[in-house]
Short mmCIF file of C-alpha atoms in Angstrom, two decimals:
data_model
loop_
_atom_site.label_atom_id
_atom_site.label_comp_id
_atom_site.label_asym_id
_atom_site.label_seq_id
_atom_site.Cartn_x
_atom_site.Cartn_y
_atom_site.Cartn_z
CA MET E 686 0.21 0.04 -0.18
CA ALA E 687 1.41 3.39 -0.88
CA LEU E 688 2.37 5.75 2.18
CA PHE E 689 -0.03 8.04 1.95
CA THR E 690 -2.88 5.67 0.94
CA GLU E 691 -1.96 3.92 4.24
CA ILE E 692 -2.10 7.10 5.97
CA GLU E 693 -5.73 8.05 4.90
CA HIS E 694 -6.72 4.64 5.63
CA GLN E 695 -5.82 4.66 8.83
CA VAL E 696 -7.11 8.11 9.69
CA ALA E 697 -10.24 6.97 8.32
CA VAL E 698 -10.53 4.11 10.95
CA LEU E 699 -9.59 6.48 13.75
CA ARG E 700 -12.55 8.98 12.34
CA ASP E 701 -15.12 6.10 12.19
CA LEU E 702 -14.38 5.04 15.99
CA LEU E 703 -14.12 8.57 17.36
CA GLY E 704 -16.20 10.40 15.15
CA ALA E 705 -15.22 13.30 12.97
CA ASP E 706 -16.42 15.94 15.14
CA THR E 707 -13.94 14.71 18.12
CA GLY E 708 -11.69 17.49 19.22
CA ALA E 709 -8.67 17.50 21.16
CA ASN E 710 -10.41 17.88 24.52
CA ASP E 711 -12.61 15.27 24.00
CA LEU E 712 -9.98 12.72 22.78
CA VAL E 713 -9.69 10.88 26.26
CA SER E 714 -13.51 10.54 26.84
CA SER E 715 -13.98 9.29 23.34
CA MET E 716 -11.41 6.61 23.71
CA SER E 717 -12.84 5.71 27.23
CA ALA E 718 -16.17 5.11 25.76
CA LEU E 719 -14.79 2.33 23.02
CA ASP E 720 -15.14 -1.43 24.01
CA GLY E 721 -12.14 -3.66 24.29
CA ASP E 722 -11.99 -4.71 20.47
CA ALA E 723 -12.53 -1.05 19.19
CA LEU E 724 -9.81 0.41 21.67
CA LEU E 725 -7.34 -1.95 20.37
CA GLN E 726 -8.26 -1.34 16.72
CA GLY E 727 -7.79 2.36 17.48
CA LEU E 728 -4.29 1.81 19.05
CA GLN E 729 -3.28 -0.28 16.16
CA ALA E 730 -4.38 2.42 13.90
CA ALA E 731 -2.63 5.12 15.94
CA ALA E 732 0.46 3.10 16.12
CA THR E 733 0.72 2.56 12.15
CA LEU E 734 0.16 6.26 11.52
CA ALA E 735 3.12 6.96 13.91
CA ARG E 736 5.13 4.68 12.23
CA CYS E 737 4.21 6.30 8.78
CA ALA E 738 5.11 9.72 10.13
CA GLU E 739 8.21 8.66 11.52
CA ARG E 740 9.41 7.27 8.10
CA ILE E 741 8.74 10.66 6.64
CA SER E 742 10.61 12.42 9.44
CA ILE E 743 13.79 10.23 9.41
CA ALA E 744 13.95 10.21 5.53
CA GLY E 745 13.65 14.07 6.01
CA ALA E 746 16.44 13.96 8.78
CA GLY E 747 18.77 12.23 6.20
CA VAL E 748 18.29 14.66 3.70
CA ALA E 749 18.58 17.44 6.38
CA ALA E 750 22.00 16.13 7.30
CA GLU E 751 23.05 15.63 3.57
CA ARG E 752 22.53 19.33 3.39
CA SER E 753 24.26 20.46 6.74
CA THR E 754 27.87 18.72 6.23
CA ARG E 755 30.75 20.67 7.85
CA GLU E 756 31.93 21.32 4.44
CA ALA E 757 28.90 23.18 3.32
CA GLY E 758 29.67 25.58 6.04
CA GLN E 759 27.48 28.72 6.78
CA ASP E 760 25.41 27.91 3.44
CA GLY E 761 24.39 24.49 5.07
CA LEU E 762 20.67 24.10 5.75
CA ALA E 763 20.99 24.08 9.31
CA GLN E 764 23.79 26.59 9.72
CA SER E 765 21.72 29.04 7.48
CA ARG E 766 19.06 28.53 10.03
CA GLY E 767 21.24 29.44 12.90
CA HIS E 768 21.60 25.72 14.13
CA ARG E 769 25.07 24.34 14.88
CA SER E 770 24.17 20.88 13.20
CA SER E 771 21.36 19.01 11.41
CA ALA E 772 20.59 17.16 14.90
CA ALA E 773 20.17 20.55 16.77
CA MET E 774 17.81 21.53 13.84
CA ILE E 775 15.70 18.53 14.42
CA GLN E 776 15.68 18.86 18.02
CA ASP E 777 14.28 22.53 17.70
CA ILE E 778 11.47 21.44 15.02
CA ALA E 779 10.11 18.27 16.50
CA GLY E 780 10.69 19.37 20.18
CA VAL E 781 12.73 16.09 20.98
CA GLY E 782 15.44 15.53 23.09
CA ARG E 783 19.27 15.56 21.94
CA ALA E 784 19.38 11.58 21.94
CA GLU E 785 16.30 11.26 19.82
CA ALA E 786 17.28 13.93 17.47
CA GLN E 787 20.74 12.21 16.81
CA ARG E 788 19.05 8.97 16.55
CA GLN E 789 16.77 10.45 13.68
CA VAL E 790 19.94 11.79 12.07
CA ARG E 791 21.60 8.69 12.11
CA LEU E 792 18.83 6.48 10.64
CA GLY E 793 18.18 9.31 8.11
CA THR E 794 21.79 8.88 7.11
CA SER E 795 21.73 5.35 6.83
CA LEU E 796 18.62 5.58 4.41
CA MET E 797 20.42 7.86 2.42
CA GLU E 798 23.50 5.32 2.05
CA GLY E 799 21.43 2.12 1.54
CA SER E 800 18.02 3.24 0.23
CA LEU E 801 16.82 0.99 -2.63
CA PRO E 802 14.02 1.59 -4.89
CA VAL E 803 10.49 0.73 -3.30
CA ASP E 804 7.51 -0.64 -5.22
CA GLY E 805 9.14 0.12 -8.49
CA ALA E 806 9.38 3.68 -7.82
CA SER E 807 12.14 5.99 -9.75
CA SER E 808 13.01 9.64 -9.27
CA ALA E 809 11.90 12.13 -11.30
CA ALA E 810 15.49 12.75 -12.97
CA GLN E 811 15.21 9.31 -14.86
CA ASP E 812 12.23 11.10 -16.67
CA GLU E 813 14.44 13.73 -17.97
CA SER E 814 16.95 13.41 -20.70
CA PRO E 815 20.50 13.34 -18.96
CA THR E 816 23.34 15.92 -19.96
CA ALA E 817 26.61 14.05 -20.47
CA THR E 818 27.54 15.02 -16.93
CA ASP E 819 24.20 13.47 -15.71
CA GLU E 820 24.88 10.35 -17.77
CA SER E 821 28.62 10.18 -16.02
CA ALA E 822 27.21 10.54 -12.56
CA THR E 823 24.65 7.93 -13.45
CA SER E 824 27.16 5.52 -14.60
CA ASP E 825 29.25 5.99 -11.35
CA ALA E 826 26.09 5.30 -9.24
CA ALA E 827 25.35 2.38 -11.18
CA ALA E 828 28.83 0.89 -10.87
CA ALA E 829 28.94 1.64 -7.05
CA PRO E 830 27.91 -1.71 -5.08
CA PRO E 831 24.77 -1.35 -2.97
CA SER E 832 25.43 -0.97 0.76
CA TRP E 833 25.20 -3.85 2.96
CA HIS E 834 22.29 -2.17 4.98
CA ALA E 835 20.24 -1.53 2.00
CA PRO E 836 17.79 -4.30 2.94
CA LEU E 837 17.25 -2.50 6.03
CA SER E 838 16.58 0.62 4.28
CA ALA E 839 14.10 -0.83 1.87
CA ALA E 840 12.43 -2.50 4.66
CA LEU E 841 11.78 0.73 6.77
CA LEU E 842 10.63 2.53 4.01
CA GLN E 843 7.97 -0.24 3.12
CA GLY E 844 6.97 -0.11 6.78
CA ARG E 845 8.11 -3.72 7.38
CA ILE E 846 10.10 -3.01 10.20
CA SER E 847 10.11 0.18 12.72
CA ALA E 848 12.54 2.63 13.14
CA ALA E 849 13.31 1.22 16.59
CA GLN E 850 13.96 -2.17 14.83
CA HIS E 851 16.25 -0.93 12.02
CA ASP E 852 18.34 0.97 14.44
CA ALA E 853 18.58 -2.26 16.65
CA LEU E 854 19.59 -4.27 13.57
CA LEU E 855 21.74 -1.72 12.13
CA ARG E 856 23.96 -1.13 15.23
CA GLY E 857 23.80 -4.91 16.50
CA LEU E 858 25.36 -6.02 13.12
CA GLY E 859 27.45 -3.37 12.82
CA ALA E 860 29.83 -2.55 9.98
CA PRO E 861 31.35 -5.62 8.18
CA PRO E 862 35.31 -5.98 8.53
CA ASP E 863 36.26 -5.42 5.00
CA GLU E 864 34.74 -4.27 1.66
CA SER E 865 34.66 -7.28 -0.19
CA SER E 866 31.57 -8.37 -2.03
CA GLU E 867 31.38 -11.61 -0.06
CA THR E 868 31.40 -10.21 3.19
CA ARG E 869 28.91 -7.46 2.27
CA GLU E 870 26.61 -10.05 0.68
CA ALA E 871 26.83 -12.09 3.95
CA TRP E 872 25.94 -9.03 6.19
CA SER E 873 23.01 -8.25 3.86
CA ALA E 874 21.86 -11.93 3.94
CA ALA E 875 21.91 -11.65 7.73
CA ALA E 876 19.82 -8.39 7.64
CA GLU E 877 17.21 -9.94 5.54
CA GLN E 878 16.95 -12.87 7.60
CA LEU E 879 16.38 -10.71 10.84
CA ILE E 880 13.78 -8.66 9.03
CA ALA E 881 12.09 -11.69 8.19
CA GLU E 882 11.96 -12.26 12.05
CA ALA E 883 11.05 -8.73 13.08
CA ALA E 884 7.40 -9.00 13.28
CA GLU E 885 7.66 -11.79 15.53
CA ARG E 886 10.56 -10.51 18.01
CA THR E 887 10.94 -7.93 20.46
CA VAL E 888 13.41 -5.04 19.84
CA ASP E 889 15.59 -5.98 22.63
CA GLU E 890 15.75 -9.55 21.17
CA LEU E 891 16.72 -8.42 17.79
CA ARG E 892 19.31 -6.41 19.12
CA THR E 893 20.99 -9.32 21.00
CA THR E 894 20.67 -11.68 18.05
CA ALA E 895 22.16 -9.38 15.81
CA ARG E 896 25.28 -8.98 17.87
CA THR E 897 25.48 -12.83 18.06
CA VAL E 898 24.99 -13.16 14.47
CA ARG E 899 27.73 -10.62 13.92
CA ASP E 900 30.19 -12.44 16.24
CA GLY E 901 29.44 -15.64 14.20
CA LEU E 902 30.26 -13.96 11.02
CA ASP E 903 33.28 -12.32 12.30
CA PRO E 904 35.02 -14.38 15.19
CA GLN E 905 37.98 -12.31 14.94
CA GLY E 906 36.32 -9.09 15.49
CA ALA E 907 34.18 -10.87 18.14
CA GLU E 908 37.29 -11.62 20.15
CA ARG E 909 38.96 -8.04 19.41
CA ARG E 910 35.61 -6.62 20.84
CA PHE E 911 35.54 -8.71 23.74
CA ALA E 912 38.99 -7.68 24.44
CA GLU E 913 38.03 -3.98 23.89
CA ARG E 914 35.06 -3.96 26.29
CA TYR E 915 37.22 -5.65 28.65
CA GLU E 916 39.80 -2.86 28.48
CA ARG E 917 36.94 -0.56 29.25
CA ARG E 918 36.18 -2.01 32.36
CA SER E 919 36.39 0.71 35.32
CA PHE E 920 35.02 1.38 38.81
CA ARG E 921 35.11 4.88 40.14
CA MET E 922 33.65 6.90 43.19
CA TRP E 923 33.07 10.34 43.84
CA THR E 924 31.26 12.74 46.27
CA ASP E 925 28.90 15.47 45.18
CA GLN E 926 28.41 18.76 46.48
CA ASP E 927 25.92 17.47 48.87
CA GLY E 928 28.23 14.94 50.47
CA VAL E 929 26.35 11.76 48.89
CA GLU E 930 28.83 9.22 47.87
CA HIS E 931 28.36 7.95 44.18
CA GLY E 932 29.92 4.89 42.13
CA HIS E 933 29.74 3.97 38.43
CA PHE E 934 30.76 0.74 36.91
CA THR E 935 31.73 -0.23 33.19
CA PHE E 936 31.54 -3.82 33.01
CA ASP E 937 33.34 -6.31 30.85
CA ASP E 938 31.27 -9.17 29.52
CA GLU E 939 32.10 -11.81 32.29
CA GLY E 940 31.93 -9.05 34.90
CA ALA E 941 28.58 -8.30 33.80
CA ALA E 942 27.23 -11.68 33.67
CA TRP E 943 28.38 -12.39 37.30
CA MET E 944 26.94 -9.24 38.74
CA ARG E 945 23.65 -10.01 37.08
CA THR E 946 23.48 -13.60 38.01
CA ILE E 947 24.30 -12.65 41.80
CA ARG E 948 21.73 -9.94 41.68
CA ASP E 949 18.92 -12.41 40.02
CA SER E 950 19.73 -15.32 42.40
CA ALA E 951 19.03 -13.10 45.41
CA LEU E 952 16.37 -10.96 43.89
CA ARG E 953 14.28 -13.62 41.93
CA PRO E 954 11.54 -13.76 44.28
CA ARG E 955 10.71 -10.22 43.87
CA ARG E 956 11.56 -10.02 40.20
CA GLY E 957 9.06 -12.95 39.03
CA GLY E 958 11.22 -16.02 39.67
CA PRO E 959 9.88 -19.60 40.23
CA ARG E 960 7.74 -20.43 42.92
CA PHE E 961 8.55 -24.39 43.10
CA ILE E 962 11.22 -24.38 45.90
CA ASP E 963 11.99 -26.02 49.09
CA GLU E 964 10.57 -24.81 52.34
CA ALA E 965 13.54 -22.77 53.70
CA GLU E 966 13.73 -21.01 50.35
CA ARG E 967 10.03 -20.41 50.34
CA GLU E 968 10.24 -18.60 53.64
CA ARG E 969 12.95 -16.47 52.40
CA ALA E 970 11.33 -15.67 49.47
CA GLU E 971 7.89 -14.50 51.27
CA GLU E 972 10.30 -12.52 53.54
CA LEU E 973 11.78 -10.88 50.55
CA THR E 974 8.50 -10.05 49.03
CA ALA E 975 7.45 -8.48 51.81
CA ASP E 976 10.59 -6.39 52.40
CA THR E 977 9.76 -2.56 52.21
CA ARG E 978 12.89 -1.84 50.36
CA THR E 979 12.94 -1.03 46.70
CA ASN E 980 14.58 -3.33 44.21
CA ASP E 981 17.58 -0.83 43.83
CA GLN E 982 17.97 -0.75 47.61
CA LEU E 983 17.99 -4.64 48.10
CA GLY E 984 20.48 -4.64 44.86
CA TYR E 985 22.67 -2.28 46.69
CA ASP E 986 22.46 -3.97 50.42
CA LEU E 987 23.14 -7.48 48.50
CA PHE E 988 26.39 -6.22 46.73
CA ILE E 989 27.62 -4.72 50.03
CA ASP E 990 26.77 -7.89 51.95
CA VAL E 991 28.83 -9.91 49.18
CA LEU E 992 31.87 -7.47 49.57
CA ARG E 993 31.66 -7.57 53.25
CA ALA E 994 31.35 -11.52 53.30
CA GLY E 995 34.17 -11.98 50.91
CA ALA E 996 35.84 -15.19 50.26
CA LEU E 997 34.84 -16.41 53.93
CA ALA E 998 31.06 -16.03 53.37
CA ASP E 999 28.50 -18.63 53.87
CA ALA E 1000 26.87 -18.34 50.46
CA ASP E 1001 23.84 -19.71 51.90
CA SER E 1002 23.39 -16.59 53.92
CA VAL E 1003 23.63 -14.45 51.23
CA PHE E 1004 21.79 -16.09 48.45
CA GLY E 1005 19.80 -18.89 50.12
CA THR E 1006 19.57 -22.33 48.66
CA ARG E 1007 19.88 -21.11 45.10
CA GLN E 1008 23.56 -20.45 44.41
CA ALA E 1009 24.71 -17.45 42.03
CA GLY E 1010 26.57 -18.83 38.98
CA VAL E 1011 27.14 -18.03 35.58
CA ARG E 1012 25.95 -20.78 33.25
CA VAL E 1013 27.43 -20.99 29.50
CA ILE E 1014 26.11 -22.67 26.80
CA GLN E 1015 28.22 -23.59 23.94
CA ILE E 1016 27.14 -25.14 20.57
CA VAL E 1017 29.55 -27.59 19.12
CA ASP E 1018 29.48 -29.48 15.93
CA GLN E 1019 29.38 -33.10 16.81
CA ALA E 1020 30.99 -34.44 13.72
CA THR E 1021 33.87 -32.09 13.95
CA GLY E 1022 34.13 -31.55 17.83
CA ASN E 1023 34.50 -27.48 16.91
CA PRO E 1024 32.75 -25.18 18.76
CA VAL E 1025 30.36 -23.02 16.66
CA SER E 1026 29.26 -20.34 19.16
CA GLY E 1027 28.92 -19.58 22.88
CA TYR E 1028 26.48 -17.52 24.97
CA THR E 1029 25.29 -16.75 28.62
CA GLU E 1030 22.08 -19.12 29.36
CA ASP E 1031 20.51 -16.07 30.86
CA TYR E 1032 19.83 -13.16 28.40
CA GLY E 1033 21.69 -14.90 25.48
CA ARG E 1034 24.96 -12.62 25.83
CA SER E 1035 27.53 -13.78 23.35
CA LEU E 1036 30.90 -14.99 24.32
CA PRO E 1037 34.15 -15.58 22.11
CA PRO E 1038 35.41 -19.46 22.23
CA GLN E 1039 38.61 -18.42 24.36
CA SER E 1040 36.30 -17.12 27.19
CA VAL E 1041 33.93 -20.39 26.96
CA ALA E 1042 36.95 -22.48 27.08
CA GLN E 1043 38.23 -20.80 30.20
CA ARG E 1044 34.92 -20.86 31.86
CA MET E 1045 34.95 -24.88 31.11
CA CYS E 1046 38.31 -25.27 32.33
CA ASP E 1047 37.34 -23.43 35.83
CA THR E 1048 33.84 -25.28 36.16
CA GLY E 1049 33.61 -28.22 33.86
CA ALA E 1050 30.84 -28.89 31.41
CA VAL E 1051 27.57 -30.86 31.30
CA SER E 1052 26.80 -32.35 27.67
CA VAL E 1053 23.38 -32.30 26.22
CA THR E 1054 22.91 -33.86 22.63
CA VAL E 1055 20.46 -32.15 20.46
CA ASP E 1056 19.18 -32.44 16.81
CA SER E 1057 19.52 -29.89 14.16
CA CYS E 1058 16.33 -28.19 15.35
CA GLY E 1059 17.61 -28.01 18.85
CA ASN E 1060 15.58 -30.55 20.42
CA PRO E 1061 17.55 -32.30 23.20
CA LEU E 1062 17.49 -35.97 23.61
CA ASP E 1063 14.38 -37.54 25.47
CA VAL E 1064 15.67 -38.26 28.80
CA GLY E 1065 12.19 -39.21 30.50
CA ARG E 1066 11.99 -39.93 34.12
CA GLU E 1067 8.99 -41.24 35.99
CA HIS E 1068 9.27 -38.03 38.08
CA ARG E 1069 6.51 -35.28 38.65
CA LEU E 1070 9.30 -32.27 38.39
CA PHE E 1071 11.99 -32.12 35.76
CA THR E 1072 15.28 -33.20 36.82
CA PRO E 1073 18.32 -30.55 36.88
CA LYS E 1074 19.79 -31.96 34.07
CA GLN E 1075 16.61 -32.00 32.15
CA ARG E 1076 16.17 -28.15 33.04
CA ILE E 1077 19.48 -27.61 31.66
CA ALA E 1078 18.61 -28.89 28.25
CA LEU E 1079 15.23 -27.06 28.71
CA ALA E 1080 17.29 -23.94 28.90
CA GLY E 1081 19.62 -24.56 26.20
CA ARG E 1082 16.60 -25.28 24.05
CA ASP E 1083 14.05 -22.41 24.81
CA GLY E 1084 16.60 -19.81 26.01
CA GLY E 1085 13.89 -18.62 28.46
CA CYS E 1086 10.13 -18.01 28.62
CA LEU E 1087 8.54 -19.34 25.33
CA TRP E 1088 5.46 -17.17 25.76
CA LYS E 1089 5.59 -14.68 22.81
CA GLY E 1090 7.18 -11.36 23.62
CA CYS E 1091 8.44 -12.55 26.85
CA ASP E 1092 12.22 -11.71 27.81
CA ARG E 1093 12.51 -13.41 31.07
CA PRO E 1094 15.49 -15.74 31.46
CA SER E 1095 15.96 -19.30 31.89
CA SER E 1096 16.62 -18.92 35.76
CA TYR E 1097 13.53 -17.06 36.29
CA CYS E 1098 11.21 -19.89 34.67
CA GLU E 1099 9.33 -22.91 35.58
CA ALA E 1100 9.21 -26.07 33.72
CA HIS E 1101 5.56 -26.55 32.33
CA HIS E 1102 4.20 -29.93 31.12
CA ILE E 1103 2.24 -29.69 28.26
CA ASP E 1104 0.30 -33.09 29.03
CA GLU E 1105 -1.25 -33.54 32.48
CA TRP E 1106 1.31 -35.65 34.17
CA GLN E 1107 -0.35 -38.90 35.84
CA ALA E 1108 1.59 -41.48 37.79
CA ASP E 1109 0.42 -44.34 36.09
CA LYS E 1110 1.03 -43.25 32.28
CA GLY E 1111 2.58 -39.77 32.29
CA ARG E 1112 6.29 -39.04 31.51
CA THR E 1113 8.49 -35.84 32.26
CA ASP E 1114 9.92 -35.67 28.93
CA ILE E 1115 11.74 -32.83 27.59
CA ASP E 1116 10.01 -32.99 24.21
CA ARG E 1117 6.62 -32.44 26.29
CA GLY E 1118 8.07 -29.55 28.58
CA VAL E 1119 8.55 -25.95 27.97
CA LEU E 1120 9.94 -22.98 30.00
CA LEU E 1121 7.53 -20.35 31.13
CA CYS E 1122 7.92 -17.32 33.51
CA ARG E 1123 6.05 -17.59 36.68
CA HIS E 1124 3.44 -14.93 35.31
CA HIS E 1125 2.88 -16.69 32.25
CA HIS E 1126 2.64 -20.04 33.67
CA MET E 1127 0.06 -19.01 36.25
CA GLN E 1128 -1.76 -17.18 33.25
CA LEU E 1129 -1.76 -20.25 31.21
CA HIS E 1130 -3.10 -22.71 34.15
CA HIS E 1131 -5.78 -20.07 35.56
CA GLY E 1132 -6.78 -18.54 32.46
CA GLY E 1133 -8.02 -21.36 30.13
CA TRP E 1134 -4.73 -21.30 27.95
CA ARG E 1135 -3.10 -24.41 26.62
CA ILE E 1136 0.08 -25.51 25.17
CA THR E 1137 0.29 -28.51 22.25
CA ARG E 1138 2.97 -29.84 20.07
CA VAL E 1139 2.98 -32.21 17.16
CA GLY E 1140 6.35 -34.52 17.47
CA LYS E 1141 9.16 -32.30 17.56
CA GLY E 1142 7.33 -29.27 15.74
CA ASP E 1143 6.91 -26.03 17.38
CA PHE E 1144 4.97 -25.50 20.42
CA VAL E 1145 1.68 -24.03 19.91
CA LEU E 1146 -0.36 -21.69 22.40
CA HIS E 1147 -3.95 -21.88 22.35
CA PRO E 1148 -5.96 -19.07 23.63
CA PRO E 1149 -9.12 -19.37 25.58
CA GLY E 1150 -12.24 -18.82 23.17
CA ASP E 1151 -11.93 -18.77 19.36
CA GLU E 1152 -8.83 -16.42 19.33
CA PRO E 1153 -6.46 -18.01 16.81
CA SER E 1154 -3.33 -20.01 17.98
CA ILE E 1155 -0.01 -18.61 18.52
CA PRO E 1156 3.34 -20.55 17.39
CA LEU E 1157 5.81 -20.30 20.47
CA ARG E 1158 9.42 -20.02 18.96
CA ARG E 1159 12.67 -20.24 21.05
CA ARG E 1160 14.95 -17.39 21.13
CA LEU E 1161 16.22 -16.27 17.76
CA GLY E 1162 19.84 -16.49 18.61
CA LEU E 1163 19.54 -19.85 19.66
CA THR E 1164 17.57 -20.80 16.51
CA LEU E 1165 20.32 -19.28 14.28
CA ALA E 1166 23.35 -20.74 16.49
CA ILE E 1167 21.75 -24.25 16.50
CA SER E 1168 21.19 -24.12 12.59
CA ALA E 1169 24.68 -22.65 12.04
CA ILE E 1170 26.15 -25.92 12.49
CA ASP E 1171 25.41 -27.85 9.32
CA PRO E 1172 26.78 -25.96 7.46
CA PRO E 1173 28.42 -23.15 9.42
CA LEU E 1174 26.97 -19.89 8.79
CA ARG E 1175 26.39 -21.00 5.02
CA ARG E 1176 23.04 -19.24 4.61
CA PHE E 1177 24.62 -16.04 5.54
CA ARG E 1178 27.42 -16.60 2.53
CA PRO E 1179 26.44 -16.13 -1.07
CA VAL E 1180 26.36 -19.26 -3.06
CA ALA E 1181 29.59 -20.21 -4.38
#
């Protein structure tokens, strides 16, 4: 659908819902009068309109930036209007903050560099007879290879991805390490595959997955970036004018994983952790839930307790029965024994092979064999609860809560049996289990939802009533990492 046709259509939807005579002061009352379905329809129409307007703003910001370069001096578009830069001009026009203005300029510049013709559109210049100079310029433009992020520009202009998704993928994939056609095509293919997933994924998951894909395509660069982040690690303290002491951390990858898992292990009951725990841990969870301190205050007190306790601490007194620890998953090609990728079980942060090897040397490893789709081997047991090793396998397969749009990590999840377990015939098999966070596990059991699976296909979520079913898909980074084994990353490479 053409851009302004889409805008007119969405405006008509809102006009029908709210009334043509609705004024700005009546907007809240008009929206309040809508029933649930109509309200959702109105929100969808408003969101689509906002995305259309955002595409126009971003394209304009890119053109404004091109006309406001330093080389243009005081004749530049922004400079001639009294602004120091195009971002400052956008900030003034749109009434947004500096960071948002810079984001629009960054995305607009990306569109200028990588835009492709959309829906057969062509420039007006193509309808005119070119001069000799025009012919030369056209020839040079035709000879220039397309930017690797041209698919992202086309997807944004066509409305297939939002500006936030475009920014996450552009920054997550980063610039290719060289200008060779093979590398450029590999990055473009990765961008196209991630674009195809965008409608089913959150922005945060797309950003994390894009970084993981980038590390897989550029392992040497991944090690370099890991080392660079390590070199930037720091901690500093200062006292402000009121005598308040402040501190600031810049973490390396492993340090961040440790700090995050320490926090999550101790505060999990407050942050939505699993309910199926022993009696001592249950009592501690109830005390923590009733604690009047904020999560930030609890986190601060926790880290101070850890520092005080040091190496002589009784870990149970700090963390309870669930010890803190960073679990790392490494995908290994069973045929060759070569590692393909590594990442933290919680949050899916990518790690280079050297870091994974260091962790294995220090703590050992548990092997879980999976098929090419990531399904662990059936290790059924006559138990109502999944065993610890089965939960490791579930975490490796699902990567966290499988409910669509949920970002809770594996350590916050409970294992749900999609078949009602019975002592005489039920089996606690991995193929019939799925990870769900506490909130969604309770919603499923108490709200009339159910999950089914045929063979080793996708898990499918069935809402109550006649609503359409929803395929539940594992974290995108896990899917790409596992499918990269055979053959390694070939789908991101051009056909030889």
